[in-house]
Short mmCIF file of C-alpha atoms in Angstrom, two decimals:
data_model
loop_
_atom_site.label_atom_id
_atom_site.label_comp_id
_atom_site.label_asym_id
_atom_site.label_seq_id
_atom_site.Cartn_x
_atom_site.Cartn_y
_atom_site.Cartn_z
CA MET A 1 58.81 104.79 1.83
CA SER A 2 56.72 105.41 -1.21
CA ASP A 3 53.76 103.93 0.57
CA GLU A 4 54.13 106.47 3.33
CA LEU A 5 54.27 109.31 0.84
CA GLN A 6 51.11 108.21 -0.84
CA THR A 7 49.25 108.57 2.37
CA GLU A 8 50.18 112.23 2.64
CA GLU A 9 46.96 113.22 1.05
CA ASP A 10 47.04 116.84 2.21
CA ALA A 11 50.55 117.62 0.97
CA PRO A 12 50.52 119.51 -2.34
CA VAL A 13 53.66 117.99 -3.82
CA GLU A 14 54.10 120.42 -6.70
CA THR A 15 54.44 123.47 -4.43
CA GLY A 16 57.76 122.48 -2.99
CA SER A 17 56.38 121.51 0.33
CA PRO A 18 58.49 119.58 2.84
CA ALA A 19 56.84 116.46 1.58
CA ALA A 20 58.13 117.15 -1.91
CA ASP A 21 61.65 117.69 -0.54
CA VAL A 22 61.49 114.39 1.10
CA VAL A 23 60.55 112.80 -2.16
CA GLU A 24 63.56 114.27 -3.94
CA SER A 25 66.10 113.47 -1.28
CA ALA A 26 64.83 110.00 -0.89
CA ALA A 27 65.23 109.28 -4.60
CA PRO A 28 68.55 110.80 -5.72
CA ALA A 29 68.60 108.83 -8.98
CA ALA A 30 65.32 110.29 -10.00
CA ALA A 31 66.35 113.80 -8.90
CA ALA A 32 69.30 113.82 -11.34
CA LYS A 33 66.97 113.46 -14.26
CA PRO A 34 65.12 116.44 -15.69
CA LYS A 35 61.87 114.56 -15.23
CA ALA A 36 61.90 115.26 -11.55
CA LYS A 37 58.31 116.31 -11.83
CA ALA A 38 57.28 112.71 -11.91
CA PRO A 39 56.17 112.68 -8.30
CA ALA A 40 53.87 115.59 -9.08
CA LYS A 41 51.91 113.32 -11.38
CA ARG A 42 51.24 111.05 -8.53
CA LYS A 43 47.62 111.17 -7.68
CA ALA A 44 46.57 111.75 -4.16
CA PRO A 45 44.90 108.76 -2.65
CA ALA A 46 41.18 108.78 -2.91
CA LYS A 47 39.61 110.51 0.01
CA PRO A 48 36.62 108.94 1.70
CA LYS A 49 33.64 109.72 -0.39
CA ALA A 50 31.62 112.52 1.06
CA PRO A 51 27.97 111.62 1.31
CA ALA A 52 26.07 113.09 -1.57
CA LYS A 53 23.87 116.03 -0.73
CA GLY A 54 20.29 115.17 -0.15
CA LYS A 55 21.12 111.70 0.99
CA THR A 56 22.05 112.52 4.52
CA SER A 57 20.06 113.66 7.44
CA LYS A 58 21.11 115.37 10.64
CA VAL A 59 20.10 114.30 14.10
CA LYS A 60 20.80 116.10 17.35
CA TYR A 61 21.59 114.27 20.53
CA VAL A 62 19.59 115.82 23.36
CA GLY A 63 19.99 113.09 25.94
CA PRO A 64 22.24 112.82 28.95
CA ALA A 65 25.95 112.11 28.93
CA ASP A 66 27.33 108.60 29.06
CA GLN A 67 24.97 107.09 26.54
CA GLN A 68 26.49 104.87 23.90
CA ASN A 69 25.07 104.42 20.42
CA ALA A 70 26.50 101.56 18.41
CA THR A 71 25.17 102.89 15.10
CA LEU A 72 27.02 106.17 15.46
CA ALA A 73 30.22 104.29 16.10
CA GLN A 74 29.70 102.38 12.86
CA HIS A 75 29.47 105.67 10.99
CA GLY A 76 32.70 107.11 12.26
CA TYR A 77 31.58 108.97 15.34
CA ARG A 78 32.64 108.38 18.89
CA SER A 79 30.46 105.76 20.41
CA VAL A 80 29.59 107.85 23.46
CA CYS A 81 27.09 110.51 22.46
CA GLU A 82 27.90 114.14 23.13
CA PRO A 83 24.94 116.13 24.43
CA GLY A 84 23.96 118.87 22.01
CA LYS A 85 26.03 117.53 19.13
CA VAL A 86 24.57 117.21 15.65
CA TYR A 87 25.36 114.02 13.78
CA GLU A 88 25.07 113.68 10.03
CA LEU A 89 24.00 110.24 8.94
CA PRO A 90 22.51 108.54 5.91
CA VAL A 91 18.80 109.18 5.84
CA ALA A 92 17.73 105.64 6.67
CA VAL A 93 20.24 105.38 9.47
CA ALA A 94 19.20 108.74 10.93
CA ALA A 95 15.59 107.64 10.92
CA LYS A 96 16.53 104.45 12.68
CA VAL A 97 18.51 106.27 15.33
CA VAL A 98 15.66 108.69 16.00
CA LYS A 99 13.20 105.85 16.19
CA GLY A 100 15.30 103.95 18.66
CA SER A 101 15.73 106.64 21.27
CA ARG A 102 13.94 109.73 22.49
CA HIS A 103 17.31 111.33 22.97
CA PHE A 104 17.81 111.96 19.27
CA GLU A 105 15.88 114.66 17.45
CA PRO A 106 15.82 115.19 13.71
CA VAL A 107 17.38 118.49 12.65
CA LYS A 108 15.48 120.22 9.89
CA PRO A 109 17.70 121.60 7.12
CA ALA A 110 17.92 125.39 7.01
CA LYS A 111 16.06 126.98 4.11
CA MET B 1 31.48 91.00 28.19
CA SER B 2 28.63 92.39 26.22
CA ARG B 3 25.83 91.08 24.13
CA VAL B 4 23.94 92.35 21.12
CA ASP B 5 20.63 91.83 22.85
CA ALA B 6 18.99 94.88 24.35
CA VAL B 7 16.36 95.93 26.85
CA GLY B 8 14.77 99.36 26.55
CA LEU B 9 12.58 101.27 28.91
CA ALA B 10 10.32 104.30 28.52
CA TYR B 11 7.65 106.10 30.48
CA GLN B 12 4.26 105.36 28.96
CA ALA B 13 2.02 108.42 28.93
CA THR B 14 -1.29 106.71 28.18
CA PHE B 15 -2.55 103.40 29.50
CA GLY B 16 -3.22 101.12 26.57
CA THR B 17 -0.95 102.99 24.17
CA GLU B 18 2.54 101.62 23.76
CA GLU B 19 5.61 103.80 23.52
CA THR B 20 7.77 102.74 20.62
CA THR B 21 10.67 105.09 21.31
CA MET B 22 12.75 104.20 24.30
CA GLU B 23 14.26 106.60 26.79
CA TYR B 24 16.94 104.30 28.13
CA TRP B 25 18.44 101.04 27.05
CA ILE B 26 19.44 99.39 30.26
CA PRO B 27 22.31 96.94 30.22
CA VAL B 28 21.05 93.79 31.91
CA GLU B 29 22.51 90.42 32.71
CA THR B 30 19.23 88.63 32.11
CA ALA B 31 15.66 89.44 31.17
CA ASP B 32 13.64 86.25 30.96
CA VAL B 33 10.11 86.81 29.80
CA ASN B 34 7.38 84.55 31.09
CA GLU B 35 3.84 84.37 29.90
CA ASN B 36 1.13 83.49 32.38
CA PRO B 37 -1.65 82.02 30.28
CA THR B 38 -4.80 80.65 31.83
CA ASP B 39 -5.90 77.43 30.18
CA LEU B 40 -9.51 76.56 29.50
CA SER B 41 -10.18 72.89 29.84
CA ILE B 42 -13.23 70.78 30.34
CA GLN B 43 -13.79 67.05 30.68
CA GLU B 44 -16.34 66.01 28.10
CA THR B 45 -17.79 62.78 26.80
CA ILE B 46 -17.03 62.58 23.12
CA GLY B 47 -16.98 58.84 22.55
CA ASN B 48 -13.23 58.30 22.71
CA ARG B 49 -10.48 58.49 25.28
CA PHE B 50 -8.20 61.02 23.67
CA ALA B 51 -7.44 64.53 24.81
CA THR B 52 -9.27 67.39 23.20
CA ALA B 53 -7.80 70.71 22.13
CA LEU B 54 -6.99 73.43 24.57
CA ASP B 55 -8.19 77.01 24.69
CA ARG B 56 -6.52 79.96 26.29
CA GLY B 57 -7.92 82.56 28.66
CA THR B 58 -6.35 85.70 30.05
CA ARG B 59 -2.64 86.26 30.15
CA PHE B 60 -0.13 88.73 31.41
CA PHE B 61 3.64 88.82 31.23
CA ASP B 62 6.35 88.62 33.82
CA VAL B 63 9.27 90.72 32.61
CA PRO B 64 12.15 90.37 35.05
CA MET B 65 15.34 92.33 34.51
CA ALA B 66 18.54 91.81 36.44
CA GLY B 67 21.75 93.77 36.14
CA ALA B 68 24.08 96.36 37.57
CA LEU B 69 22.49 99.61 38.64
CA ARG B 70 23.41 102.85 36.90
CA ALA B 71 22.55 106.29 38.18
CA VAL B 72 21.16 107.57 34.88
CA SER B 73 18.83 104.82 33.69
CA GLY B 74 18.24 103.71 37.27
CA VAL B 75 15.83 106.60 37.76
CA ARG B 76 13.67 105.40 34.90
CA LEU B 77 13.80 101.89 36.26
CA PHE B 78 12.80 102.90 39.80
CA SER B 79 9.94 105.11 38.60
CA GLY B 80 8.03 102.02 37.55
CA PHE B 81 8.26 100.67 41.07
CA ILE B 82 8.15 103.67 43.40
CA CYS B 83 6.90 106.82 41.70
CA GLN B 84 7.78 109.53 39.24
CA PRO B 85 10.94 111.32 40.48
CA VAL B 86 10.92 114.93 41.61
CA ALA B 87 13.92 116.76 40.19
CA ALA B 88 15.86 119.45 42.03
CA GLY B 89 19.15 121.27 41.56
CA SER B 90 20.77 122.86 38.58
CA GLY B 91 23.39 120.35 37.60
CA PRO B 92 24.05 117.96 39.07
CA TYR B 93 20.41 117.17 39.59
CA THR B 94 18.78 115.09 42.29
CA HIS B 95 15.80 112.89 41.52
CA THR B 96 13.84 111.95 44.61
CA MET B 97 11.25 109.20 44.70
CA ASP B 98 9.11 109.28 47.81
CA PRO B 99 5.91 107.22 47.54
CA THR B 100 4.39 108.89 50.62
CA VAL B 101 4.01 112.18 48.76
CA ALA B 102 0.42 112.90 47.73
CA ASP B 103 -0.57 111.17 44.47
CA ALA B 104 2.83 109.52 44.12
CA ALA B 105 2.47 106.11 42.52
CA PRO B 106 4.42 103.90 40.14
CA VAL B 107 4.06 105.01 36.53
CA PHE B 108 3.36 102.81 33.56
CA HIS B 109 6.23 101.88 31.29
CA SER B 110 6.79 100.30 27.91
CA ALA B 111 9.77 98.04 27.43
CA PHE B 112 11.54 96.56 24.46
CA ALA B 113 13.08 93.11 24.87
CA VAL B 114 15.26 92.50 21.81
CA ARG B 115 17.14 89.29 21.07
CA ASN B 116 19.52 90.10 18.26
CA ASP B 117 21.51 86.89 18.47
CA PRO B 118 19.42 85.08 15.83
CA ILE B 119 20.68 87.59 13.23
CA SER B 120 24.11 85.97 13.41
CA VAL B 121 22.66 82.72 12.10
CA GLY B 122 20.58 84.34 9.41
CA GLN B 123 17.37 84.51 11.38
CA ASP B 124 15.13 87.41 12.28
CA PRO B 125 15.63 89.02 15.67
CA ILE B 126 13.04 88.28 18.32
CA VAL B 127 11.49 91.55 19.41
CA ASP B 128 8.87 92.10 22.10
CA LEU B 129 7.46 95.47 23.02
CA PHE B 130 5.73 95.11 26.36
CA TYR B 131 3.40 97.86 27.46
CA ASP B 132 0.97 98.69 30.23
CA MET B 133 3.77 97.59 32.49
CA LEU B 134 4.32 98.29 36.18
CA GLY B 135 6.97 97.17 38.60
CA ASN B 136 5.95 94.52 41.08
CA GLN B 137 9.06 93.73 43.10
CA LEU B 138 12.40 95.50 43.09
CA ASP B 139 15.46 94.08 44.79
CA VAL B 140 18.68 96.01 45.21
CA THR B 141 21.58 93.99 46.53
CA ILE B 142 25.11 94.92 47.43
CA ASN B 143 27.80 92.34 48.08
CA ALA B 144 31.51 92.69 48.56
CA ASN B 145 33.49 92.49 45.30
CA ASP B 146 30.39 93.06 43.25
CA TYR B 147 28.38 95.79 41.62
CA VAL B 148 25.22 97.22 43.09
CA LYS B 149 22.75 94.87 41.48
CA PHE B 150 19.07 95.20 40.80
CA ASN B 151 16.46 92.57 40.15
CA ALA B 152 13.37 94.23 38.77
CA ALA B 153 10.27 92.09 38.37
CA TRP B 154 7.83 93.85 36.07
CA ILE B 155 4.34 92.80 35.08
CA ALA B 156 3.05 93.80 31.66
CA LEU B 157 -0.50 93.42 30.45
CA ASN B 158 0.17 93.53 26.73
CA VAL B 159 2.82 92.78 24.16
CA ASP B 160 3.37 93.97 20.59
CA GLY B 161 5.31 91.41 18.58
CA ASP B 162 5.28 93.29 15.29
CA GLN B 163 7.97 95.87 15.99
CA ASP B 164 11.29 95.95 14.16
CA ALA B 165 14.45 95.81 16.21
CA PRO B 166 15.14 99.47 17.05
CA ASP B 167 18.44 101.27 17.24
CA VAL B 168 20.00 101.05 20.68
CA THR B 169 21.57 103.81 22.71
CA ALA B 170 22.83 101.97 25.75
CA ASP B 171 23.43 103.56 29.11
CA ALA B 172 27.20 103.69 29.47
CA SER B 173 27.27 105.61 32.74
CA PRO B 174 29.44 103.94 35.35
CA LYS B 175 28.16 100.96 37.25
CA LEU B 176 27.85 101.52 40.97
CA LYS B 177 30.21 99.38 43.02
CA PHE B 178 30.39 97.88 46.48
CA ASP B 179 33.35 99.97 47.60
CA GLU B 180 31.31 103.11 47.04
CA VAL B 181 28.51 102.01 49.38
CA VAL B 182 28.08 102.99 53.02
CA VAL B 183 25.26 101.58 55.15
CA SER B 184 24.22 103.74 58.09
CA THR B 185 21.65 103.49 60.83
CA SER B 186 19.89 106.04 62.98
CA VAL B 187 18.14 105.57 66.30
CA ASP B 188 16.83 109.15 66.46
CA ASP B 189 14.61 109.08 63.38
CA GLY B 190 17.22 110.30 60.96
CA THR B 191 18.67 113.18 62.98
CA SER B 192 22.07 111.56 63.29
CA TRP B 193 23.56 108.59 61.47
CA VAL B 194 26.18 106.03 62.39
CA ALA B 195 27.98 104.08 59.70
CA LEU B 196 27.62 100.34 60.01
CA LEU B 197 30.33 97.83 59.23
CA ALA B 198 28.35 95.70 56.83
CA ALA B 199 29.50 92.91 54.54
CA ALA B 200 26.37 92.89 52.41
CA ALA B 201 23.06 94.66 52.17
CA GLY B 202 19.84 94.47 50.26
CA ILE B 203 16.49 96.14 49.97
CA THR B 204 13.27 94.68 48.61
CA TYR B 205 10.34 96.87 47.62
CA GLN B 206 7.07 95.19 46.76
CA ASN B 207 3.99 96.76 45.18
CA ASN B 208 1.81 93.64 45.44
CA LEU B 209 0.26 94.21 42.03
CA ASP B 210 -3.14 92.60 41.63
CA THR B 211 -3.40 90.44 38.51
CA ASP B 212 -6.86 89.09 39.29
CA GLU B 213 -8.45 91.58 36.95
CA ALA B 214 -10.08 89.49 34.24
CA VAL B 215 -13.28 90.80 32.68
CA LEU B 216 -15.71 89.41 30.13
CA GLY B 217 -15.13 90.24 26.51
CA SER B 218 -11.33 90.45 26.67
CA ARG B 219 -8.33 88.25 27.19
CA ALA B 220 -6.28 91.14 28.49
CA LEU B 221 -6.58 92.20 32.10
CA TYR B 222 -8.45 95.48 32.18
CA ALA B 223 -6.24 97.08 34.83
CA LEU B 224 -3.15 96.49 36.94
CA PRO B 225 -3.85 98.06 40.32
CA TYR B 226 -1.08 98.23 42.87
CA GLY B 227 -1.69 96.86 46.32
CA ASN B 228 -0.08 97.73 49.61
CA ALA B 229 3.60 98.55 49.54
CA ASP B 230 6.03 96.44 51.53
CA ALA B 231 9.72 96.92 52.05
CA GLN B 232 12.37 94.85 53.70
CA VAL B 233 16.02 95.37 54.37
CA THR B 234 18.73 92.82 55.01
CA PHE B 235 22.32 93.42 55.92
CA THR B 236 25.21 91.46 57.33
CA ALA B 237 26.34 93.42 60.35
CA ARG B 238 29.98 93.04 61.32
CA SER B 239 29.81 95.66 64.02
CA ASP B 240 27.55 95.76 67.09
CA MET B 241 26.64 92.13 66.52
CA LEU B 242 25.49 91.68 70.11
CA THR B 243 23.25 94.74 69.86
CA TRP B 244 21.60 93.51 66.67
CA TYR B 245 21.19 90.04 68.12
CA ARG B 246 19.56 91.31 71.35
CA ALA B 247 17.34 93.75 69.50
CA ALA B 248 15.85 90.95 67.42
CA LEU B 249 15.05 89.01 70.58
CA ALA B 250 13.54 91.95 72.45
CA ALA B 251 9.93 91.62 73.57
CA ASP B 252 8.97 94.78 71.75
CA PRO B 253 10.52 95.68 68.41
CA THR B 254 12.92 98.58 68.22
CA ASP B 255 12.55 101.11 65.45
CA VAL B 256 15.66 102.11 63.58
CA SER B 257 16.27 103.99 60.35
CA VAL B 258 18.54 102.48 57.71
CA LYS B 259 20.05 104.08 54.67
CA MET B 260 22.46 103.02 51.99
CA VAL B 261 24.41 105.62 50.11
CA CYS B 262 26.47 104.80 47.05
CA THR B 263 28.72 107.64 45.98
CA GLY B 264 30.09 106.78 42.58
CA ALA B 265 32.13 108.83 40.17
CA THR B 266 31.09 112.49 40.15
CA PRO B 267 28.22 113.34 39.96
CA TYR B 268 26.59 109.97 40.36
CA ILE B 269 25.06 109.18 43.74
CA PHE B 270 22.38 106.68 44.63
CA SER B 271 20.76 106.35 48.04
CA VAL B 272 17.89 104.46 49.58
CA LEU B 273 16.49 105.34 52.97
CA LEU B 274 14.07 103.26 54.98
CA ALA B 275 12.49 105.59 57.50
CA SER B 276 11.73 103.02 60.13
CA VAL B 277 12.43 99.31 60.22
CA GLN B 278 11.87 96.67 62.84
CA GLU B 279 14.11 93.67 63.18
CA ILE B 280 12.50 90.33 62.68
CA THR B 281 15.52 88.03 62.66
CA ALA B 282 19.19 88.28 63.56
CA PRO B 283 20.40 84.74 64.21
CA ALA B 284 23.81 84.04 65.69
CA PRO B 285 24.55 80.45 64.73
CA ILE B 286 27.14 78.38 66.51
CA SER B 287 29.30 76.40 64.17
CA GLY B 288 32.39 74.30 64.75
CA ALA B 289 33.55 75.06 61.23
CA ASP B 290 32.86 78.74 60.77
CA VAL B 291 33.89 81.97 62.41
CA LEU B 292 30.95 84.14 63.41
CA LYS B 293 32.06 87.26 61.60
CA GLY B 294 28.70 88.81 61.01
CA ILE B 295 25.03 88.57 61.76
CA ASP B 296 22.46 88.55 59.01
CA VAL B 297 19.84 91.06 60.08
CA THR B 298 16.44 91.08 58.42
CA ALA B 299 14.04 93.91 59.16
CA THR B 300 10.72 95.05 57.73
CA ALA B 301 9.90 98.66 57.04
CA HIS B 302 6.80 100.48 58.14
CA LEU B 303 5.46 103.97 57.77
CA ASP B 304 7.24 106.18 60.26
CA SER B 305 3.97 107.56 61.59
CA LEU B 306 5.20 108.17 65.12
CA GLY B 307 8.59 109.65 64.31
CA ALA B 308 9.46 113.23 65.15
CA GLY B 309 12.66 113.55 63.17
CA PRO B 310 13.47 114.09 59.49
CA ASN B 311 12.04 110.69 58.65
CA ALA B 312 8.61 111.37 60.13
CA ASN B 313 5.76 110.07 57.98
CA LYS B 314 8.18 108.60 55.47
CA PHE B 315 8.45 105.01 54.30
CA LEU B 316 11.13 104.51 51.67
CA THR B 317 12.92 107.24 49.79
CA ALA B 318 15.23 106.67 46.84
CA VAL B 319 17.40 109.47 45.50
CA PHE B 320 19.59 109.52 42.41
CA THR B 321 22.02 112.29 41.61
CA ASN B 322 23.17 112.67 38.03
CA SER B 323 23.54 115.19 35.23
CA THR B 324 20.12 114.56 33.71
CA ALA B 325 17.73 117.46 34.26
CA THR B 326 14.36 115.74 33.97
CA TYR B 327 12.68 112.46 33.24
CA PRO B 328 9.41 112.46 31.29
CA GLY B 329 6.43 111.66 33.43
CA PRO B 330 2.94 112.65 34.50
#
């Protein structure tokens, strides 16, 4: 049970959200004590690290539908490319993707 | 099943200049590369009886690709054999390849052949980038319980072995299948068509590329001119067997138009039309062990120079329908 709660990364426990209620009802022994705030101290699980700015590059897929890029799949995108969609990838990976296919164009960052 | 190897294909804008960025990565079953070196040897008297070292002359590369045809990358594949496609429509788009149109000719391609398997045992991938490449012979075959298959025999004049393995965007459009194919014939030059009960069909298109182009001062061939175009169609007729049998035995050949249309998932359509073919064989073997269920008809195509219908002055026309607006080309 506690494992499930720890995965509720978006639930702000201290605000009395449904998730917090569940915590209290599921642990009656702990609720009787004045230190019921203990769950609030629980740290949210670490979110996936967002790529640092300046270290990513955007590429736009301008090819036809039904084309499958294995590299995109490895970086969390659907493996079938969506025409017109912009993908944000590590710089080296973006360069590799652009080099491998004419259907990817580098997207210049807006100034 | 899939493999980590990859075969890429791109239109090459300038003869002699390789394209390093591919347009389509075509899933293939096999792509066996063969080199065709010419050996220099001479019998000399050198005072002993042991062989002397060899020297090499010109070379070019056979780059055959075999796999299941797809309506997106198939256009790029065919353009190396027939001609640059002419696009029409506004989505879905049709891409028509008609080599009888003025100035229509196969266009040069560059092709990556990447063997990534060695990476799994700690070795470098084996990467070839072939360029100055034209299609020599293209076979499209359709059999029951099978995909529409192609066997594309390319000839490349040059290879670049210094390229890194590029990123691959494979063509994942649906494979065309046998149950989507209808073979039809026409006896009035394409005005009306009658569907044929066929168990198998195949078309061969041959450019007769000339590789006898060696010149002094270079080991590479200086050009790769295409010769006369030939086309042949084969099909196993399970209807009108007597008609096909008699037609092949007739004193004078009978002209007939043949087309194959494969209507896949929307919007993918592939069709090949031979404007006028003449039967050359249609044997009806007698066998104590087998039922004569069909007759294997073989016919050669010729320019429909005497026709008065829609196929007049046509030879072979391939049309792909897909959602791709254009394909780079001359």
